[in-house]
Structure formats: C-alpha cells, structure tokens
XYZ file of C-alpha atoms in Angstrom:
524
model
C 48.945 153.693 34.903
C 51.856 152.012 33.262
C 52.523 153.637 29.339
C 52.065 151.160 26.995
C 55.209 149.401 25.791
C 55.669 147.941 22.251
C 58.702 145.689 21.939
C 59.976 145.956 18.505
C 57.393 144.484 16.373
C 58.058 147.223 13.805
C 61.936 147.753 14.278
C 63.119 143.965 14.297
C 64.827 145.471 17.398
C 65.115 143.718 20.358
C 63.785 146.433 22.869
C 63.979 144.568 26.026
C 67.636 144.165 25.543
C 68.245 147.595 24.760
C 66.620 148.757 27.684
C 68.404 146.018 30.566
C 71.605 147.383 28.477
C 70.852 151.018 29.308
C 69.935 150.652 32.675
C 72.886 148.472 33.340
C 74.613 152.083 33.205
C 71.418 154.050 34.573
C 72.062 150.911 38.143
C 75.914 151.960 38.750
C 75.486 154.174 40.948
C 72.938 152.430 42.896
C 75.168 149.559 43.058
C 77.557 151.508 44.471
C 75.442 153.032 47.132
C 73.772 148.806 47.579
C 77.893 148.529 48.315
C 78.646 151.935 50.749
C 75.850 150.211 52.916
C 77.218 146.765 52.783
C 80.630 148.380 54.256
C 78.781 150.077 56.710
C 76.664 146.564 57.604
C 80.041 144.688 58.204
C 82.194 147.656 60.045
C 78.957 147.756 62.437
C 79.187 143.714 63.101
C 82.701 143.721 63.015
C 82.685 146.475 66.357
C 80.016 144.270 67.327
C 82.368 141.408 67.611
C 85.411 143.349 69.180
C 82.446 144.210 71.452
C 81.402 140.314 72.841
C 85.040 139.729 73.208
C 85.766 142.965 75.745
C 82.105 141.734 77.467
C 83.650 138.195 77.717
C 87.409 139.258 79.183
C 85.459 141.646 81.798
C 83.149 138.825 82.692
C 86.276 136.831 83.060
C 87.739 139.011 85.634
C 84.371 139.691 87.172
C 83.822 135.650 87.753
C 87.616 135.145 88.730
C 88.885 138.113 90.182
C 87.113 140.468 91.618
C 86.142 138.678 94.376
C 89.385 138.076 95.964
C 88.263 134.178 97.629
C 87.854 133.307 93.763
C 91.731 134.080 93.273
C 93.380 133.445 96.704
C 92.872 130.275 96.810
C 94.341 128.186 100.154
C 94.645 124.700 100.759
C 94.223 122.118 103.622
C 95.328 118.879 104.052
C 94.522 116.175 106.804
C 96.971 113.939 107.832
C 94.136 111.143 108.213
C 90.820 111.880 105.409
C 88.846 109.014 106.782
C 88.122 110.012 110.747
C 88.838 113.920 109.503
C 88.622 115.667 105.989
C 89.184 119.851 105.942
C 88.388 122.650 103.618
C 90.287 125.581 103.304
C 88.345 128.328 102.791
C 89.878 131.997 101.958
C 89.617 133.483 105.706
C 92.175 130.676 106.479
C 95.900 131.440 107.478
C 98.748 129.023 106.813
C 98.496 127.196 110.375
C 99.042 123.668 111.269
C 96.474 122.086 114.117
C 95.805 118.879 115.728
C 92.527 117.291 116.116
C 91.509 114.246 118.492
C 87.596 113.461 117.870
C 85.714 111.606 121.000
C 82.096 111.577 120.235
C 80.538 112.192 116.586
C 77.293 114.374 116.461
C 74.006 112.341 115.893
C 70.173 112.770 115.018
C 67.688 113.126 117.414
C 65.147 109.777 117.418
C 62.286 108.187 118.543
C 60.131 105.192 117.768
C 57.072 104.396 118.906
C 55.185 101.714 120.378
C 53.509 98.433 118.049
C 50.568 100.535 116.776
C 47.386 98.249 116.242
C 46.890 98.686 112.406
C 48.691 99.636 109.227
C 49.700 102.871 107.249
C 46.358 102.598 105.813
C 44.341 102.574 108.869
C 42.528 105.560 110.009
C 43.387 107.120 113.314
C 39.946 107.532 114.068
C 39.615 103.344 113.992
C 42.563 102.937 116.307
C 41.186 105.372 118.551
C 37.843 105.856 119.551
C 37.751 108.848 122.015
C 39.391 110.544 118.896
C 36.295 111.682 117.070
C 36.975 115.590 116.270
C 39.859 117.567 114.652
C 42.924 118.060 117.310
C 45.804 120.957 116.312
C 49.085 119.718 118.073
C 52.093 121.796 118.456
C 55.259 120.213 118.070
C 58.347 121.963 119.271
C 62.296 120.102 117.658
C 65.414 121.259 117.513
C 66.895 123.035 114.815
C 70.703 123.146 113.455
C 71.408 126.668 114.873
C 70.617 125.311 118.379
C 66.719 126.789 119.235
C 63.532 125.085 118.970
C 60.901 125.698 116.029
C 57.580 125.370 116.518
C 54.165 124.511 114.574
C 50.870 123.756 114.719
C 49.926 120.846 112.590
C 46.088 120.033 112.763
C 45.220 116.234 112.358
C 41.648 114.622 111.396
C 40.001 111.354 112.417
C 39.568 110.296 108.970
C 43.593 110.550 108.437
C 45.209 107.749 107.535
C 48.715 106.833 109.265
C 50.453 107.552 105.940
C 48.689 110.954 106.142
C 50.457 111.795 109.498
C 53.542 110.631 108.866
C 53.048 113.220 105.013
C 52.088 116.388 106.957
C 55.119 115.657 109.573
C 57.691 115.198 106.596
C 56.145 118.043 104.845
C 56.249 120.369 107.948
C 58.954 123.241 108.470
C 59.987 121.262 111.248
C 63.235 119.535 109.809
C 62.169 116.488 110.979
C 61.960 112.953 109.060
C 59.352 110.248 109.666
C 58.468 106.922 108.479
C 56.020 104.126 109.453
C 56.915 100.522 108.788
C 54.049 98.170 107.911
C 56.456 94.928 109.105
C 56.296 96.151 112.687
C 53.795 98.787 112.721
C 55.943 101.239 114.707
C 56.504 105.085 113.865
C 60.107 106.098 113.703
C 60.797 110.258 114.006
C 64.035 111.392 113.713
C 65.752 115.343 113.419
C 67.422 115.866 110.323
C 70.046 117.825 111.459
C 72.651 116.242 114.429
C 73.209 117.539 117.906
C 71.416 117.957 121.183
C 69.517 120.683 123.217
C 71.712 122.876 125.431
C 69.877 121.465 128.531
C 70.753 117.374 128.651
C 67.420 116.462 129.895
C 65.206 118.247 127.348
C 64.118 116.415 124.697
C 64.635 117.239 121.052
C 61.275 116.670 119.255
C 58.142 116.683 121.734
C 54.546 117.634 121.803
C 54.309 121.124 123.130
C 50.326 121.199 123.176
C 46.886 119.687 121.858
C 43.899 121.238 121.672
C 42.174 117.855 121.468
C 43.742 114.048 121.568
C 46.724 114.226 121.649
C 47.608 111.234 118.910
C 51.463 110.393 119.596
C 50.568 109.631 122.700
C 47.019 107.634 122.381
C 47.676 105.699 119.255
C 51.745 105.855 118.876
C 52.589 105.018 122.355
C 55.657 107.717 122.579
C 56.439 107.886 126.090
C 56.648 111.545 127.979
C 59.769 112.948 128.977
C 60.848 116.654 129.711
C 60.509 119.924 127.165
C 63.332 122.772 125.982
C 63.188 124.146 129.732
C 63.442 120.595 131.314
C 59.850 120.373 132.636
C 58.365 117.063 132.603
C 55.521 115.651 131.387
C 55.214 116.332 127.862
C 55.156 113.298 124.977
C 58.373 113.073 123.497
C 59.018 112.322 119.889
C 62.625 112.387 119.375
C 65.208 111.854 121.717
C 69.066 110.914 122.675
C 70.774 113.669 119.393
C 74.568 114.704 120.431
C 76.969 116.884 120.020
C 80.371 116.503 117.814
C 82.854 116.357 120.689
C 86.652 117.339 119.913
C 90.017 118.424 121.481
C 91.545 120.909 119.148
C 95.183 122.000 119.876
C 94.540 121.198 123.451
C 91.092 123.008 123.660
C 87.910 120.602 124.486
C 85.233 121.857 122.054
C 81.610 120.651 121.090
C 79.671 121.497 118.179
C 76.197 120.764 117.002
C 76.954 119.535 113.645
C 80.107 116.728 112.513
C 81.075 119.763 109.888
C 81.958 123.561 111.475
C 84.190 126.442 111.234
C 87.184 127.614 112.762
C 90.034 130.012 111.431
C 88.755 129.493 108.331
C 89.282 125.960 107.850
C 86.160 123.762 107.345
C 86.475 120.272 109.406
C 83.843 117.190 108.377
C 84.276 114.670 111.778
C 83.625 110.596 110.467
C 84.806 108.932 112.763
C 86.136 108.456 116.262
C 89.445 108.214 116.985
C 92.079 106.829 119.212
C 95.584 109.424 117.969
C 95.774 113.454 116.666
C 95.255 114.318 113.377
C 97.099 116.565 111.641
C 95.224 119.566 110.014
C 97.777 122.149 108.410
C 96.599 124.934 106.479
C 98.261 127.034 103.593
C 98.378 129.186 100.577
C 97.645 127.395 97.204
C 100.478 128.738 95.189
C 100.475 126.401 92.791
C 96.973 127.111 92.106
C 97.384 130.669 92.632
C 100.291 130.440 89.916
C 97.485 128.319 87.412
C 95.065 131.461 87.925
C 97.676 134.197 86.969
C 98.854 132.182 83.912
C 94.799 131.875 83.072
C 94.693 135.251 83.584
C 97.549 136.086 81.096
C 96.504 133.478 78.544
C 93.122 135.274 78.077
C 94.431 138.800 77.986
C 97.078 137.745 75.479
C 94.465 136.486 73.546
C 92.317 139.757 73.557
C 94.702 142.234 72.470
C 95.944 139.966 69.878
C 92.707 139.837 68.608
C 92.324 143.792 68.994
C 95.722 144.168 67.133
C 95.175 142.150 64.395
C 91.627 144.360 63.248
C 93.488 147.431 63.429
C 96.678 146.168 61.539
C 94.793 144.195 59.149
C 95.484 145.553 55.683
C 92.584 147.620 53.820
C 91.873 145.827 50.159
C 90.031 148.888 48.384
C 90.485 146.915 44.536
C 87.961 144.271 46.355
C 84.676 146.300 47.284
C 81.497 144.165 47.993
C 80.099 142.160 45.199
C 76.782 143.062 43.349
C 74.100 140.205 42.986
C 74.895 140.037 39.523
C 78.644 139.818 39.979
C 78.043 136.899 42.450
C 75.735 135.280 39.869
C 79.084 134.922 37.888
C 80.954 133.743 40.657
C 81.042 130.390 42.499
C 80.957 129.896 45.966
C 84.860 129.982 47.173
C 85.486 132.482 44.835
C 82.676 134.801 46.422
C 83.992 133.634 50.029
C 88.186 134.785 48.872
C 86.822 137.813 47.680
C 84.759 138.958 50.321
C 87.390 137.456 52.688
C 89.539 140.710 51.205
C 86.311 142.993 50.858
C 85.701 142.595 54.386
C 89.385 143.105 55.264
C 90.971 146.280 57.458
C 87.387 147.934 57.887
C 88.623 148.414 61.516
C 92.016 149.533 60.342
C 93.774 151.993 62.642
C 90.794 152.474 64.925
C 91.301 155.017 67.356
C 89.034 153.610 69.872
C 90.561 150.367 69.614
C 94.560 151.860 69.496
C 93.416 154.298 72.769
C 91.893 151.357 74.349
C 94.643 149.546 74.356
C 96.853 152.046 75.371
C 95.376 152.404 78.017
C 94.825 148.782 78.911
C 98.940 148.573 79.082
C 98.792 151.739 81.677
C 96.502 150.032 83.764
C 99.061 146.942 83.942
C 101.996 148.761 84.815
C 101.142 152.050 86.791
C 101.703 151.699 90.476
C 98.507 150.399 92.646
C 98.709 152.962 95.634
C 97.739 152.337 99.257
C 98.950 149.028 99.664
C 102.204 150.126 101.547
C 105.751 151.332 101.207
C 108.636 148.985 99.937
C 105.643 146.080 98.806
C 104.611 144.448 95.862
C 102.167 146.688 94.460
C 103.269 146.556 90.264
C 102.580 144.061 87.663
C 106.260 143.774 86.829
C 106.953 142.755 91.048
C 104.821 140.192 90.299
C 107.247 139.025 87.318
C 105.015 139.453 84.566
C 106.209 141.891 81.834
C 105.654 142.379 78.291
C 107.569 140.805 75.842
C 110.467 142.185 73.925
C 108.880 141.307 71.104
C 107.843 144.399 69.105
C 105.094 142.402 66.769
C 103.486 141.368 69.537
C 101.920 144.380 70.509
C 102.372 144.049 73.887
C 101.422 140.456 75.243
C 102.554 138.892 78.726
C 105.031 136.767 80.004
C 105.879 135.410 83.059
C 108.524 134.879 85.056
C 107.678 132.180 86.818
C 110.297 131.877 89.737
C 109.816 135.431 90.555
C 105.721 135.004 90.267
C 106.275 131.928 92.981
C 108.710 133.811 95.222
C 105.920 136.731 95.143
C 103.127 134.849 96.230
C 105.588 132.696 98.534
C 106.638 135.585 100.800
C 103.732 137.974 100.077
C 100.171 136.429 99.060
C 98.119 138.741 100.521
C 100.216 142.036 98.754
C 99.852 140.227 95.545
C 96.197 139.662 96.087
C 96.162 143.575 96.751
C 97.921 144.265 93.597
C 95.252 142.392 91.702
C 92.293 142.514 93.382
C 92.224 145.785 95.323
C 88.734 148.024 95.206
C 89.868 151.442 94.928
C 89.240 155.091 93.118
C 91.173 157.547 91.280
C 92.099 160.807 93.330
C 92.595 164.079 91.511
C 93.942 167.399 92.789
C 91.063 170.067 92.878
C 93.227 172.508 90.886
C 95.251 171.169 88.378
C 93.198 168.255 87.755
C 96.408 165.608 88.041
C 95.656 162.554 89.690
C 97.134 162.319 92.686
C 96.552 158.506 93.657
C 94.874 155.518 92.290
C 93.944 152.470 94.676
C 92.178 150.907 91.912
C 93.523 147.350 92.113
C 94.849 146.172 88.482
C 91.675 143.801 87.377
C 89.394 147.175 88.353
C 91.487 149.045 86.323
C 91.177 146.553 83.161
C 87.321 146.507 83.472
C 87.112 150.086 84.087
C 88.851 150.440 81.016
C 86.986 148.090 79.014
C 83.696 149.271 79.945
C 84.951 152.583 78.362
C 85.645 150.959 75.181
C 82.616 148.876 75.291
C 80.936 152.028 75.503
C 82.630 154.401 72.961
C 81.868 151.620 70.398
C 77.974 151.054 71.355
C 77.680 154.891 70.701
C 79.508 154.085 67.474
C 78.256 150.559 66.073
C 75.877 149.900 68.466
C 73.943 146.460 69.656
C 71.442 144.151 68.523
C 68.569 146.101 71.115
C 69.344 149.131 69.368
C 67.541 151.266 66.286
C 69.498 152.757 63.602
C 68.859 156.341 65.339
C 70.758 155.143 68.530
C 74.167 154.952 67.011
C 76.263 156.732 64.326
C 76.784 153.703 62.056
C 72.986 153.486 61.980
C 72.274 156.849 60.760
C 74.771 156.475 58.167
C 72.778 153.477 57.226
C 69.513 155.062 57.075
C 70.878 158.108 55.202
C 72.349 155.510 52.345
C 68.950 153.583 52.855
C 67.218 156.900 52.119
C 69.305 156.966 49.285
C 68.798 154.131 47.548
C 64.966 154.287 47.968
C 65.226 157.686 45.975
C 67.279 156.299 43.633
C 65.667 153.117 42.990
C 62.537 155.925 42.256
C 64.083 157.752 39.788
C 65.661 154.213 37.992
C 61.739 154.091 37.594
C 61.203 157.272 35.727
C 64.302 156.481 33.642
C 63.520 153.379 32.589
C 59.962 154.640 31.757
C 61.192 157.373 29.794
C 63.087 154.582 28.080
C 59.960 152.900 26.948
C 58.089 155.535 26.273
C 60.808 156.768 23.382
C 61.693 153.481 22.135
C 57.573 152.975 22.078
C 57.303 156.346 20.092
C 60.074 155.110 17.877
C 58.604 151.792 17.405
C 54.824 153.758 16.451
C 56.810 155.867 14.022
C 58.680 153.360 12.406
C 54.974 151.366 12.153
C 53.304 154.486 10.421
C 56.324 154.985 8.296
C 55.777 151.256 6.529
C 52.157 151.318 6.382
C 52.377 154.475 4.322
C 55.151 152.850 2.320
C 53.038 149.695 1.935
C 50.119 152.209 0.909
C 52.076 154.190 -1.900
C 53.375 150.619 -3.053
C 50.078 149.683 -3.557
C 48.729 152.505 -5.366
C 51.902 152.772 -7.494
C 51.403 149.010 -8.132
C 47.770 149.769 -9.158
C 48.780 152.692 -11.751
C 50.721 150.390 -13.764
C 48.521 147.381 -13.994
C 46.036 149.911 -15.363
C-alpha cells in the first residue's frame, strides 16, 4: 500500500517540486546506465552493418566468381546472324569454323481426314461401333531421339475438344488442334527431327484395347512404327533432321540449335555460301568483370577503414529523454551524429580482417605452374601508393589486357582456382596454398563474419548468444534494480516531507489553540 502523501497544505511548500528536484539527482546514475546501454545498442548494430556488407562482397564473388563460366566469359560471332547465329559458351576455345546449312530440322505432322461433325460433337455420335471406353497407346518421338509412350483412355461421351485436351495435356510432347472451318485434326511433335529409321513414323498408335478412334473417326492413314513394321495408324509424320557441313564434315542433328566445341549454333535458314563462325576470349568483358571486381572491394575496405579511423567524441554521450525534450530535431540528429561516432574505433577484428584480406591478394596462388601468372600484381592490379587509402586497387590496364591476351586460362586460375592450405605436420608452417584468390577473400570474410556474430551477433539471436548481449542484459539487470530502489527513495522522500508536513500541521493548531485561550483570558 502506497504511504499517504500530503503536499504542502501546511508548509506553503511546494512538495511535488521538491521531490522531482531531488530525484533529478537520486536519476543520474540511472541515466547514465539508460546511456552505457544505448552505446552498447548502437556498437551491436553498427557490427551488424559491417556484417551485411562482408555477406554482400562474399555473395558478390560467390554469384560472379566462383564459378569460373561466370568470369571467363568467351565470345562468338557469325559472319551471317540471319541463316546462322552462335553462342559461346565457356567450354569454347578461340577457333574459327565454317558452316554450310542444307536442310533445316522440322516437326513431325499429321492431319487427318474431313471428320463428320464439330469440336463439340461426341465421338460416340460419329461412331457407332464405339460404344465402350478404349485405352490407346500412342508411341512419338522425343528430342533426345527415342520414343515415349502412354496410355491415354478415351470415352464415348468425349467430345472432340476433349481429345484433342487429353493429347495436349499428355507427356507426349505433342501439339494438337481441331479446326471447326474444315473439321480436320492436325497433330504435330513439338520438338524437330526424325526417327533414326526413315520409314518409321514419328507419332503413331502403338495399341487399342477397343476402337481405335484416329483411325475410325479421324481418318489418319497407317504407315510403319519405331522398328519399321507396317500397319499401325500414324499420327505424325515427314519431321527432319538439321543437315550441315561443318569444316568439311557432313553432320545431322535432331534439333536447328546443338553443341559442338563449346559453341552453341541456332540454324534459320538454308543457305547457298559458308558462314563464318569464329570463336574467342571476351577480354573486353573479362577486363569489365575485374574492374567490377575492384570497384566493389575498394568500396568495402573503405567502408571498413573509415569505422575504425573514425574519431571517438566522448564530450557527446547519448542524450537523455529529457535532454532531447530541450532539443529540436537537427540538433538531436548533429549530436547523436558525434555520439554515435568511432564506437568501432580501432577494432581489432576489423584491422586483422583486413590484414589479412591484403595477404590473400598478394601471396602467391600455388599449383598453377612454374614461370605463370599466378599473383594479383601479374595481373597488373596493385595497391595504390596512396597511404590514406588504406590499401585500395588499381589497375593497370595494358598489363591486365596483355594478361588475359596471352594467358586467359592462368588468369582464370589465379582468380578462380578451388584449392586448400597445406601445412607441415611438425612445425605447423604452411607449406602451399592452391586456394585461388576469390576463395581466399571469402574464406577470409567468413572468418570475420564470424568473429563478429560471436561478438554483436544477428537479428535470430538472444542476448545470451553473443557478448554484446550479455553486456546488455547485465546493464538491463541494472537498471531494473535501480529503477527499484529510485522507488524506495522517492518513498522515503514522501514519507519525511509527509511527517514534516503533519508536524508543521500540529504545530499551528496548537498555536491557533493557545491563541485562542490567551484571546479568551483577556476579554474576561
């Protein structure tokens, strides 16, 4: 139960006052505990931050490097797009090739005879010997060159439109459509080519257990299956091969677009003179990459060196709530613009990281081979001379070209490489390190990323997880005991200005009383 509190009825005081005033005093050190926690709360988000950034540079390299096709990048060029147009793709050697095309690869068809109703008519009304369920395999060629096969069951009260859904909605590969205007079924493969024996057929009715429908009511005429037997209804017919001379070598393929050395060729048209196909290395875009590269790590350690140099303000801690009430908003943003300054200063994890993130950049790469580009400086990109910097990149870009020029594939290496670090099993000294450069980086980051989870942290985590967060919880546990025994203070408060103010009460009504008696006395 709350003591009673009088508030200077007696005194003429103004109690309330008095006691804010003396807890003002009592809430210092409170306030400075409410202001060891804010520190804490922005050092925490502040590793946080240096955190996203490392997670963002390694998921940089991951996306862009470490799969070497993402970097070494190779182009092709056609020396006529419209009958011809190539991809390089990263198994491809600098090569130049000539290409005459003959025949282009086509679909597989088939249409039907005039069927004697519309997409609405039932097949049971166009024929009527068809008068129970009949299952009919279908056998069609598929892009890799066999036959698929499935059973698709059709009913007497199906509709045309309902055969030609369940044939489009097969696994077949296969694309129908039934035109009202002429009332003929058209079936067609989706992909291009024909069957490896010329007289099979590449869509035809393997089997019925009933009527068999494409033959009663469509009209398709028989022809021979996959093993050239006759005498089965055939669906889709007349698909060819892509047919080609490539430097002198007759070729066919099954599709217009295939494969070879690497290069990726799309066939369009037919034509009468070679086309030139040459294939090389994309310097220039190789060149783009490596100055991405640089941009971005330039951009990290700056950002890394600028927490740990930024200067320390200790004259502006964090602001009270009463101290902000004073305050208006820019002035409480410049302030805790300084308050919030250099709580990373001189971080060791940071400083280490980045020492280390320089080491990986200019130690050797081993097993690549003797008298070879295998260091970031071969590659002409060194540090500048700039001592502010804090070690940023620059490139030299005529040496960069003439690297990638005479050695791609070593520079690729360099970068790229998946490798481990070898120690000897006595002294402990490494020995070797294959590790290409990027593996190094993310190796290294992933460290850091690391150290400062155990330190500050992430959003998943509890206080107990991390050493910020117990730090936290021990000033929390503070304040909370504090904040208790502001309580007991500031009712101690009351209760002696509330035994002052009873005093000071009895006090004047026994001075009123003798006032009155005296006052009595003399009247008598």
């Amino acid at each position: 139960m709350a003591p009673m509190r009088i508030g200077g009825l007696a005194s003429g005081m103004d109690i309330d006052q008095l006691v804010n005033d003396l807890m003002k005093a009592e809430r210092i050190p409170l306030d400075k505990l409410y202001q060891k926690k804010q520190i804490f709360e922005w050092q925490r988000d502040a590793y946080r931050e240096i955190n996203q950034k490392l997670a963002d540079f390694d998921q940089y390299l991951f996306d862009n490097f470490v799969l070497s096709s993402n970097f070494y990048k190779k182009t092709a060029t056609s020396s006529n797009e419209a009958a011809v147009s190539v991809k390089a793709l990263s198994s491809s050697y600098d090569s130049t090739n000539t290409i005459t095309v003959s025949q282009l690869a086509t679909a597989a068809t088939g249409v039907s005879s005039t069927v004697g109703g519309t997409s609405t008519s039932t097949l049971g009304s166009l024929d009527p010997t068809f008068t129970q369920d009949t299952t009919i395999t279908i056998a069609a060629l598929q892009a890799d060159g066999t036959y698929k096969e499935e059973a698709i069951t059709f009913k007497p009260t199906d509709t045309i439109a309902d055969v030609v859904q369940k044939l489009n909605q097969s696994g077949l590969n296969i694309n129908a459509i039934f035109d009202d205007g002429t009332r003929k079924l058209g079936i067609s493969t989706r992909g291009t080519g024909s069957s490896a024996n010329s007289s099979a057929a590449e869509v035809y009715v393997k089997s019925a257990t009933g009527v068999d429908i494409f033959n009663t009511i469509f009209g398709f005429a028989t022809g021979n299956d996959a093993n050239g037997n006759p005498g089965v209804t055939v669906l889709a017919d007349g698909g060819q091969n892509a047919k080609f001379t490539l430097n002198g070598l007759e070729m066919e393929r099954q599709s217009n677009t295939f494969t070879i050395n690497g290069i990726e060729y799309t066939l369009k048209a037919v034509t009468s003179t070679p086309v030139t196909v040459t294939s090389s290395t994309d310097v220039d875009g190789m060149i783009a990459k490596i100055e991405e590269f640089v941009n971005k790590y330039n951009e990290l350690i700056g950002a890394l060196n600028d927490k740990i140099r930024e200067k320390r303000y200790r004259d502006y801690p964090p602001l009270t709530d009463e101290q902000k009430k004073e305050m208006t908003e820019k002035q409480i943003e410049l302030w805790e613009e300084k308050a919030k300054s250099g709580l990373l200063h001189g971080d060791s994890i940071i400083s280490n990281g980045l020492s280390q993130m320089r080491r990986d950049l200019y130690s050797r790469v081993d097993g690549i081979g003797e008298n070879v580009i295998d260091t970031l400086s071969e590659l002409g990109i060194t540090t500048t001379s700039e001592i502010s910097s804090g070690g940023k990149l620059v490139i030299d870009y005529g040496k960069l070209r003439q690297a990638l020029e005479s050695d791609p594939d070593k520079v690729v290496k360099t970068l790229t490489q998946s490798g481990a670090i070898t120690k000897d099993s006595t002294t402990g000294q490494v020995t070797s390190d294959t590790r290409g450069i990027v593996q190094r980086l993310r190796d290294t980051i992933k460290g850091m990323i690391t150290n400062i989870e155990k330190k500050a942290g992430k959003p998943t985590y509890t206080e107990n997880q991390y050493s910020i967060g117990l730090q936290l919880k021990d000033v929390e546990n503070q304040i909370s005991d504090f904040q208790r025994r502001l309580q007991d203070i500031e009712s101690r408060y009351w209760r002696q200005f509330t035994a002052m103010e009873q005093a000071i009460q009895r006090a004047n009504q026994q001075s009123m009383f003798l006032m009155g008696q005296f006052g009595g006395g003399m009247s008598g």
